[in-house]
mmCIF file with all atom_site columns, C-alpha atoms in Angstrom:
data_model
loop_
_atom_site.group_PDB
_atom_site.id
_atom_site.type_symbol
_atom_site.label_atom_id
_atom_site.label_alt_id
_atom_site.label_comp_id
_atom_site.label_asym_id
_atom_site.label_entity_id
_atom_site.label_seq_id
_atom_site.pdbx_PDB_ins_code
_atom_site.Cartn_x
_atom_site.Cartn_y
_atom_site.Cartn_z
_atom_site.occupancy
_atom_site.B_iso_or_equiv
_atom_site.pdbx_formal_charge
_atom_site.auth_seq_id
_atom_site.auth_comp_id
_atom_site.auth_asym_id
_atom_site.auth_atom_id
_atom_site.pdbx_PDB_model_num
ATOM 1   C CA . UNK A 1 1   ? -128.963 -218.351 -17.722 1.00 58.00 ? 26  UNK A CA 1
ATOM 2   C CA . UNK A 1 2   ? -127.268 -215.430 -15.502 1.00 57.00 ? 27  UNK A CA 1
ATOM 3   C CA . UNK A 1 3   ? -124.107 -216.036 -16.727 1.00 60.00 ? 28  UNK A CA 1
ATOM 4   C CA . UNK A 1 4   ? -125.172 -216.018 -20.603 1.00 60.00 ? 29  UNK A CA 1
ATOM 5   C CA . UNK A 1 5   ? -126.815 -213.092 -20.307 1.00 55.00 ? 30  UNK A CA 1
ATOM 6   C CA . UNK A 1 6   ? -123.889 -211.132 -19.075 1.00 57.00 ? 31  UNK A CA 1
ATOM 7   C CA . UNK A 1 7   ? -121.914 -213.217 -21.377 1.00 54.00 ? 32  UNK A CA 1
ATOM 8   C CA . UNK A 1 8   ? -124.190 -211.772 -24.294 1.00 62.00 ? 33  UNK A CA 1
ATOM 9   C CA . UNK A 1 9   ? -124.031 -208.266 -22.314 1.00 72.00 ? 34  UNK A CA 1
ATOM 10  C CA . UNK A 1 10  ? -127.403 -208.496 -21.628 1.00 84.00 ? 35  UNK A CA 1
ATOM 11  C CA . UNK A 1 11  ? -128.642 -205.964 -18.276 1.00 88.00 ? 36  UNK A CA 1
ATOM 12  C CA . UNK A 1 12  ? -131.810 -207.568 -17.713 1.00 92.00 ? 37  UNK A CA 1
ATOM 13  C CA . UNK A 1 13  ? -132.220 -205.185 -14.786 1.00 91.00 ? 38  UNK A CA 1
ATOM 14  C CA . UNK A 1 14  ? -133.363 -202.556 -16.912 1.00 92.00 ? 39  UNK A CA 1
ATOM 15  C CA . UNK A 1 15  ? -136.573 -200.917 -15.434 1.00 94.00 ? 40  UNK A CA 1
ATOM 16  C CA . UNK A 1 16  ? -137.537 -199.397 -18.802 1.00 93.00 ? 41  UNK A CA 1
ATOM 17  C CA . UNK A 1 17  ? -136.433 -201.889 -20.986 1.00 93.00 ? 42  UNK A CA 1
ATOM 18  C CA . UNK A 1 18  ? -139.022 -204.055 -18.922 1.00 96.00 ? 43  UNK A CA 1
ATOM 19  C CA . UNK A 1 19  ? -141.788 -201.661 -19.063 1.00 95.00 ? 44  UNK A CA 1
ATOM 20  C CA . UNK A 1 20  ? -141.372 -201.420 -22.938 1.00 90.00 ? 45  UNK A CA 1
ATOM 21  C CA . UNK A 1 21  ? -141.313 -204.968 -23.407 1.00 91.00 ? 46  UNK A CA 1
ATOM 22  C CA . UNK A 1 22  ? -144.250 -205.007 -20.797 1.00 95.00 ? 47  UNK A CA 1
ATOM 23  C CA . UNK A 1 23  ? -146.332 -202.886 -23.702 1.00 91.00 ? 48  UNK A CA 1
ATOM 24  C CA . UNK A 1 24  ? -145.366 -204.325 -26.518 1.00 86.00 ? 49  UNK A CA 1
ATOM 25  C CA . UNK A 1 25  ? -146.359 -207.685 -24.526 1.00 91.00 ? 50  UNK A CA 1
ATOM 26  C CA . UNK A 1 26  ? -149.572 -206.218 -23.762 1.00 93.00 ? 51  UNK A CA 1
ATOM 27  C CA . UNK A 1 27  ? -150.817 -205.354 -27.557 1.00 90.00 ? 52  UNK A CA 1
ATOM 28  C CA . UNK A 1 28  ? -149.557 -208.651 -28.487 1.00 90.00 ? 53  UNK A CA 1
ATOM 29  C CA . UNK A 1 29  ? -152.189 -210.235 -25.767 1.00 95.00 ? 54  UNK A CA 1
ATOM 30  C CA . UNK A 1 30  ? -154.496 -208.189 -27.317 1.00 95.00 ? 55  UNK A CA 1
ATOM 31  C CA . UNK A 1 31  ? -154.520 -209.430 -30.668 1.00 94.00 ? 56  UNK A CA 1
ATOM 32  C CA . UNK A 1 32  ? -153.829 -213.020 -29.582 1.00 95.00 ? 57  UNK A CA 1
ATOM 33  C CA . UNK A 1 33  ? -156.743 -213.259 -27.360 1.00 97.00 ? 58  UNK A CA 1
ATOM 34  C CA . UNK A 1 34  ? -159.121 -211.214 -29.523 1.00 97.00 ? 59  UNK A CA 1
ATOM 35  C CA . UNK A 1 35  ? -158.743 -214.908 -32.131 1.00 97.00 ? 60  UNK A CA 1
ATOM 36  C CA . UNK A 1 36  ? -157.555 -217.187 -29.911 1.00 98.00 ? 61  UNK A CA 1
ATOM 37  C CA . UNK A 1 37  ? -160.725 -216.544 -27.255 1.00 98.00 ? 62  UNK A CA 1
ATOM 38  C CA . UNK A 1 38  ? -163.002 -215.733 -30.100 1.00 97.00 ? 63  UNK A CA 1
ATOM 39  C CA . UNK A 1 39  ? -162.642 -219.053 -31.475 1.00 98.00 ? 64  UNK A CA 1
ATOM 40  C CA . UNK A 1 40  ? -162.998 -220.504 -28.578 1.00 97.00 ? 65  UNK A CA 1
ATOM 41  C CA . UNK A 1 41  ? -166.250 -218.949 -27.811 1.00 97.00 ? 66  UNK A CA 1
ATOM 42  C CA . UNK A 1 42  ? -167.440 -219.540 -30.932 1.00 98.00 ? 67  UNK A CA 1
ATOM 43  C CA . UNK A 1 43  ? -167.299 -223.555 -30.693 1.00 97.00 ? 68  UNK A CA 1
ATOM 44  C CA . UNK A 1 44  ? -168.486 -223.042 -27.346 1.00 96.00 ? 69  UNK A CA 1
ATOM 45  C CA . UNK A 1 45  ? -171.581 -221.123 -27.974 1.00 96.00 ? 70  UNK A CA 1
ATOM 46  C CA . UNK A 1 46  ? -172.082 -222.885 -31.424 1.00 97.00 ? 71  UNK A CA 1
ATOM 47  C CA . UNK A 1 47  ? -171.712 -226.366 -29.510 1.00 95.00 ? 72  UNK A CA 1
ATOM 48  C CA . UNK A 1 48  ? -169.476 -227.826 -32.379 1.00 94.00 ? 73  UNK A CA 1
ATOM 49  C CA . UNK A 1 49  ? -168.721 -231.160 -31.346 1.00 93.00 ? 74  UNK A CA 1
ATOM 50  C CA . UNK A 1 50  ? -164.805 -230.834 -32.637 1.00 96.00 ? 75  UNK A CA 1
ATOM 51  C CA . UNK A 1 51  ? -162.278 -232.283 -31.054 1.00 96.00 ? 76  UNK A CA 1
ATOM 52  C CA . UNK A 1 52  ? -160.693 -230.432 -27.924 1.00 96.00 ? 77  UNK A CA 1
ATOM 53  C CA . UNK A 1 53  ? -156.871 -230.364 -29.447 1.00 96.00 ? 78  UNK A CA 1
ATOM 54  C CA . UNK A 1 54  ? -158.752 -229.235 -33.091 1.00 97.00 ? 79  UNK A CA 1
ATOM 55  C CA . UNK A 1 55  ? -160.105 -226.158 -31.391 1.00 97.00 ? 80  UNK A CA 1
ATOM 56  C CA . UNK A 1 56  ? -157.186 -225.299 -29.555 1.00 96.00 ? 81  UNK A CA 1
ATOM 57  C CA . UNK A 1 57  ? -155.174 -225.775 -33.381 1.00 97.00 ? 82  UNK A CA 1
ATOM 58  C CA . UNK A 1 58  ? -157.592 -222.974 -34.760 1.00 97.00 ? 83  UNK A CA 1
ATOM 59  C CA . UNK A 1 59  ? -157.807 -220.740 -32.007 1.00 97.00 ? 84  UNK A CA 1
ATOM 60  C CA . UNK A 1 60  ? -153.886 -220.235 -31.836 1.00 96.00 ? 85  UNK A CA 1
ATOM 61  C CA . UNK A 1 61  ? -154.379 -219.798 -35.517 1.00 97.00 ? 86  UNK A CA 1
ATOM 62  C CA . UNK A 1 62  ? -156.763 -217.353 -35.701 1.00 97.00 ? 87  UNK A CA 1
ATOM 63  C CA . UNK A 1 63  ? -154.889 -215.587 -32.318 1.00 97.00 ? 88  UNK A CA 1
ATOM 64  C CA . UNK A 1 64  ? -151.380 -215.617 -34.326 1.00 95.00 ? 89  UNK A CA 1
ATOM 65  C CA . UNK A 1 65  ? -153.538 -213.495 -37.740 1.00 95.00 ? 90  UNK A CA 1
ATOM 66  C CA . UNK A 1 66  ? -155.442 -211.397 -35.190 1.00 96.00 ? 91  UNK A CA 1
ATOM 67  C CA . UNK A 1 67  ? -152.711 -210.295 -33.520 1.00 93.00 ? 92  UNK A CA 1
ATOM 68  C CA . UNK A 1 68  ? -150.597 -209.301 -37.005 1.00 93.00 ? 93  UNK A CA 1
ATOM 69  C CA . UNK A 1 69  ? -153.532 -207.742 -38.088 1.00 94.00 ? 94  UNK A CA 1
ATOM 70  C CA . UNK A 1 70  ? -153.566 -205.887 -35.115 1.00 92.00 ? 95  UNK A CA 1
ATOM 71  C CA . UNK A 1 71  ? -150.214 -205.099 -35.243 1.00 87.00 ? 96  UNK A CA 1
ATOM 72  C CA . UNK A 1 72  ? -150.311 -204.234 -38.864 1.00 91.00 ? 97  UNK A CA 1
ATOM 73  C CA . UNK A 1 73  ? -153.056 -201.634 -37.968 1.00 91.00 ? 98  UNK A CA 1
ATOM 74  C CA . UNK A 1 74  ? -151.200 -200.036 -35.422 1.00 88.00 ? 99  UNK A CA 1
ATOM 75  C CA . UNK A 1 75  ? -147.852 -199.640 -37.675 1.00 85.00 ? 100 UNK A CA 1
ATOM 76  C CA . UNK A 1 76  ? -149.880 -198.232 -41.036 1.00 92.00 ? 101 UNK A CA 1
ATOM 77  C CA . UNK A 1 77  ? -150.378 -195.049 -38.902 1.00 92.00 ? 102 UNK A CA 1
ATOM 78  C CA . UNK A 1 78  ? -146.248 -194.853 -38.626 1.00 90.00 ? 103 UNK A CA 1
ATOM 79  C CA . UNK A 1 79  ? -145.980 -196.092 -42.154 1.00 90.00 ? 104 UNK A CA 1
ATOM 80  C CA . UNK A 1 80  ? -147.404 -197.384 -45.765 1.00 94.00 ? 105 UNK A CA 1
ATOM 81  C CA . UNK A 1 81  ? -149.659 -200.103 -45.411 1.00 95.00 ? 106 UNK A CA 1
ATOM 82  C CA . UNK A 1 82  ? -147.347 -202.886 -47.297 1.00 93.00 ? 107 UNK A CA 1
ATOM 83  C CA . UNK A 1 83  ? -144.318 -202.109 -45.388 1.00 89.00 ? 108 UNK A CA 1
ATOM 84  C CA . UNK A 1 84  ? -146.524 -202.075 -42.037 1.00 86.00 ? 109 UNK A CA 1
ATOM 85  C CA . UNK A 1 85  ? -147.754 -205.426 -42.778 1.00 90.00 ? 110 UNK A CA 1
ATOM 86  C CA . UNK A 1 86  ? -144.794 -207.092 -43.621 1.00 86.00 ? 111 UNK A CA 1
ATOM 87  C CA . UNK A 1 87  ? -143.085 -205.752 -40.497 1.00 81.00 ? 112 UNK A CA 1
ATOM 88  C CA . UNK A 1 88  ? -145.935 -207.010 -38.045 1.00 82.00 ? 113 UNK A CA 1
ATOM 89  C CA . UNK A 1 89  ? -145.149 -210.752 -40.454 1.00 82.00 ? 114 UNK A CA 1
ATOM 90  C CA . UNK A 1 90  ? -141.627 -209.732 -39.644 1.00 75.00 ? 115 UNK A CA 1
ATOM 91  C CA . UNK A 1 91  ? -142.247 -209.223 -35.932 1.00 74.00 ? 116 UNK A CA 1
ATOM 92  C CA . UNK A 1 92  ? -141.462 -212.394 -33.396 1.00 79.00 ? 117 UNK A CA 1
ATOM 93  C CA . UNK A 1 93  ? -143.613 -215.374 -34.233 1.00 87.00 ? 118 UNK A CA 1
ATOM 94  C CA . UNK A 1 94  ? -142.010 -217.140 -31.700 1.00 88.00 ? 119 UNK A CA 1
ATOM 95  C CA . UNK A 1 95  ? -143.221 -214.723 -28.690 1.00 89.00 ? 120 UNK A CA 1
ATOM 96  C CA . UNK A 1 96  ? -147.200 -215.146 -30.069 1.00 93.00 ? 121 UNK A CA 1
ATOM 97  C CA . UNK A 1 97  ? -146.262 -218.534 -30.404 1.00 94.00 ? 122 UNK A CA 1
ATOM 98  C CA . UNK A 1 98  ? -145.091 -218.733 -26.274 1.00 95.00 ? 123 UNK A CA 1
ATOM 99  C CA . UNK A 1 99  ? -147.868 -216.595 -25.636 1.00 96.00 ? 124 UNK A CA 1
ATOM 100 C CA . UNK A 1 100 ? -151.159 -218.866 -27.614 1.00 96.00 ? 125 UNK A CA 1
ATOM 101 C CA . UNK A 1 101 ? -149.562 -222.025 -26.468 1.00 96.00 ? 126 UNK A CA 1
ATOM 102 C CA . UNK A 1 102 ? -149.397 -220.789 -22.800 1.00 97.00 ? 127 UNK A CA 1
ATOM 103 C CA . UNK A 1 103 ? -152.695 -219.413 -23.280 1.00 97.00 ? 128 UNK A CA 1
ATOM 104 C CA . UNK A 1 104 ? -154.454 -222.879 -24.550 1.00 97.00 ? 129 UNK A CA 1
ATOM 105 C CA . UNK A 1 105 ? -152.257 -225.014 -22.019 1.00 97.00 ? 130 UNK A CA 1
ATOM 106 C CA . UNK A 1 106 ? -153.897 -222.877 -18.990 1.00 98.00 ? 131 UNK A CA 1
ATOM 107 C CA . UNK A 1 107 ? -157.373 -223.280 -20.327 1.00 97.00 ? 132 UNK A CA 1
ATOM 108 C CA . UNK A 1 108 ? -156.944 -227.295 -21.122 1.00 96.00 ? 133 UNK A CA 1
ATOM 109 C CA . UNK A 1 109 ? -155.641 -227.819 -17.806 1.00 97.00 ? 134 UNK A CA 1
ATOM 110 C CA . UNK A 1 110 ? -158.087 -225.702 -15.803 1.00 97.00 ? 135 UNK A CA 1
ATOM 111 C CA . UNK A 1 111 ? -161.254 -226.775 -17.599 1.00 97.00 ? 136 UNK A CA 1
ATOM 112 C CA . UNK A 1 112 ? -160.455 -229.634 -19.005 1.00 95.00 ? 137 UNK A CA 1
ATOM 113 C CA . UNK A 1 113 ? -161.227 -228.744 -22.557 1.00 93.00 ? 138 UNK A CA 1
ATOM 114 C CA . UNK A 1 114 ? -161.616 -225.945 -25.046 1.00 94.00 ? 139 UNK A CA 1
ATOM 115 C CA . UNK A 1 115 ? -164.157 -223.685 -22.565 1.00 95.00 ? 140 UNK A CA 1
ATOM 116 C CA . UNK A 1 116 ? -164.251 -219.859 -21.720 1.00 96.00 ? 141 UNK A CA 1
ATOM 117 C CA . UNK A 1 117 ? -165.052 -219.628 -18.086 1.00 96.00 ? 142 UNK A CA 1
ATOM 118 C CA . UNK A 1 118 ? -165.051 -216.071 -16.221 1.00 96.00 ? 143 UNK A CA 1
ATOM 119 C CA . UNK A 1 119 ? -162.256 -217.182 -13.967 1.00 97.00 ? 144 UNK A CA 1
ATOM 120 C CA . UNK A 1 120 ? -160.148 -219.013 -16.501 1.00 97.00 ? 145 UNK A CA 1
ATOM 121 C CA . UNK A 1 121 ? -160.021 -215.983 -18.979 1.00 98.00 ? 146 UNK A CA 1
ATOM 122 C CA . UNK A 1 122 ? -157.721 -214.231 -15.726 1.00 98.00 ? 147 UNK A CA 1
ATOM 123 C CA . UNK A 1 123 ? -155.377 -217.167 -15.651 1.00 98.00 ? 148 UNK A CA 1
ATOM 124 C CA . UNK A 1 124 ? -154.987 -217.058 -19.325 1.00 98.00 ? 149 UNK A CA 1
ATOM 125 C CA . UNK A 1 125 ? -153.913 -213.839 -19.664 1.00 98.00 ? 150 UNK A CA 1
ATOM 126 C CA . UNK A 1 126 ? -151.720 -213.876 -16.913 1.00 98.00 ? 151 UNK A CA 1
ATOM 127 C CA . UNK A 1 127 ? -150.039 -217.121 -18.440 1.00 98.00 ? 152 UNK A CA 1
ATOM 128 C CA . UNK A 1 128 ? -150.184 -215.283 -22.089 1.00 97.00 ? 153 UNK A CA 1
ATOM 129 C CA . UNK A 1 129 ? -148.223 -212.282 -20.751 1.00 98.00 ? 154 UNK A CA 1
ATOM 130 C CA . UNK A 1 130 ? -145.736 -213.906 -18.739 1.00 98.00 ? 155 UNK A CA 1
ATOM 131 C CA . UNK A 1 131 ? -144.793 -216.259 -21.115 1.00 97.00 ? 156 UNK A CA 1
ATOM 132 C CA . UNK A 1 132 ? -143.255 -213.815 -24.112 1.00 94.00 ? 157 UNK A CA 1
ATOM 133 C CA . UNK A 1 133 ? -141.863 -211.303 -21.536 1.00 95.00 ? 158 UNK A CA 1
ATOM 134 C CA . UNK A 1 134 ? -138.674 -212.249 -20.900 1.00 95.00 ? 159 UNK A CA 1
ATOM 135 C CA . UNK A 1 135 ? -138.378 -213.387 -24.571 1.00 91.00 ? 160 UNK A CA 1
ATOM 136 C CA . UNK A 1 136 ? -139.435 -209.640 -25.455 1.00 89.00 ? 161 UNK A CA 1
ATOM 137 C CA . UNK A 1 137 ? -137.403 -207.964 -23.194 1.00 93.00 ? 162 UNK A CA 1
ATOM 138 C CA . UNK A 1 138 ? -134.169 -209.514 -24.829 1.00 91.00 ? 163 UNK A CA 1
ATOM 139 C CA . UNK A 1 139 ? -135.668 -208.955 -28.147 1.00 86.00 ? 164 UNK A CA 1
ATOM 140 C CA . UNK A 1 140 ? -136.002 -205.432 -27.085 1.00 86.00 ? 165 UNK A CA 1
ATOM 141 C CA . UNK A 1 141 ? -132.455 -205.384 -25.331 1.00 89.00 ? 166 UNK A CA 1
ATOM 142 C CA . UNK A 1 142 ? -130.613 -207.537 -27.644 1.00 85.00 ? 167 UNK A CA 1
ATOM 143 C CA . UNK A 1 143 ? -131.502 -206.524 -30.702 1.00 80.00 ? 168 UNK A CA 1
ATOM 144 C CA . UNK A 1 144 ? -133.382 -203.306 -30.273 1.00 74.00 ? 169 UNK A CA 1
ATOM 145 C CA . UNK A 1 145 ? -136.391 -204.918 -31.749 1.00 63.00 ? 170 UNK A CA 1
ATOM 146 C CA . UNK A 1 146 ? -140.048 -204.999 -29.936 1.00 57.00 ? 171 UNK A CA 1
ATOM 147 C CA . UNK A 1 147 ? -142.585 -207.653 -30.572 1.00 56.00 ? 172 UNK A CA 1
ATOM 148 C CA . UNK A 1 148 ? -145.595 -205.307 -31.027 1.00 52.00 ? 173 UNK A CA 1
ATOM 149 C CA . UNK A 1 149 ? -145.912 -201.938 -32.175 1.00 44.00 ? 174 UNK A CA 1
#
């Protein structure tokens, strides 16, 4: 991986490149965990008897359109609300993709199902942050583009 990074010219020793890509990683989390953890309350709370994979489908879902609404709020203060949206639909599906999947793979595993504990919702963040990062930070280094914001 090293060697096509440096191949691609890629420093990923960067301190502020990682602290950027750290923030943008951060509002991303956000928005994915205000839907993805919503949903998942919701079922929970509601005690929907759907199936534990069905929830999971929804809440990454509803994580991925919370978090471009979220980003689409925080770009129509830079610009017009059209162009804002269609950057945050423009932005990198693949890190909120990294991010939900590592998100719903932590809680699965821990609690053996679709269920909001208060120490799960730690691990899931942690797993939802680290996942994207690196991804961001050669978004950011590569191509000069952030996930978020």
């Amino acid at each position: 991986m090293a060697a096509i990074a440096e191949q691609l010219g890629i420093n990923w020793r960067c301190r502020h490149t990682w602290k950027q890509a750290s923030i943008n990683t951060c509002w991303c989390l956000l928005g994915c965990s205000i839907g993805d953890m919503g949903t998942i309350l919701f079922f929970q709370v509601a005690g929907i008897p759907w199936p534990t994979m069905a929830i999971m489908a929804l809440a990454i879902v509803n994580g991925i359109l919370t978090s471009i609404a979220l980003e689409t709020f925080i770009l129509a203060r830079q610009m017009p609300l059209k162009a804002a949206f269609r950057t945050a639909i423009g932005m990198s599906l693949i890190s909120m993709i990294a991010m939900e999947a590592a998100m719903n793979i932590v809680d699965v595993v821990a609690t053996g199902g679709a269920m909001l504990t208060f120490w799960v919702i730690p691990l899931m963040l942690i797993a939802g942050f680290l996942a994207p990062l690196p991804y961001n930070y050669w978004r950011l280094k590569a191509l000069g583009k952030g996930c978020c914001g």
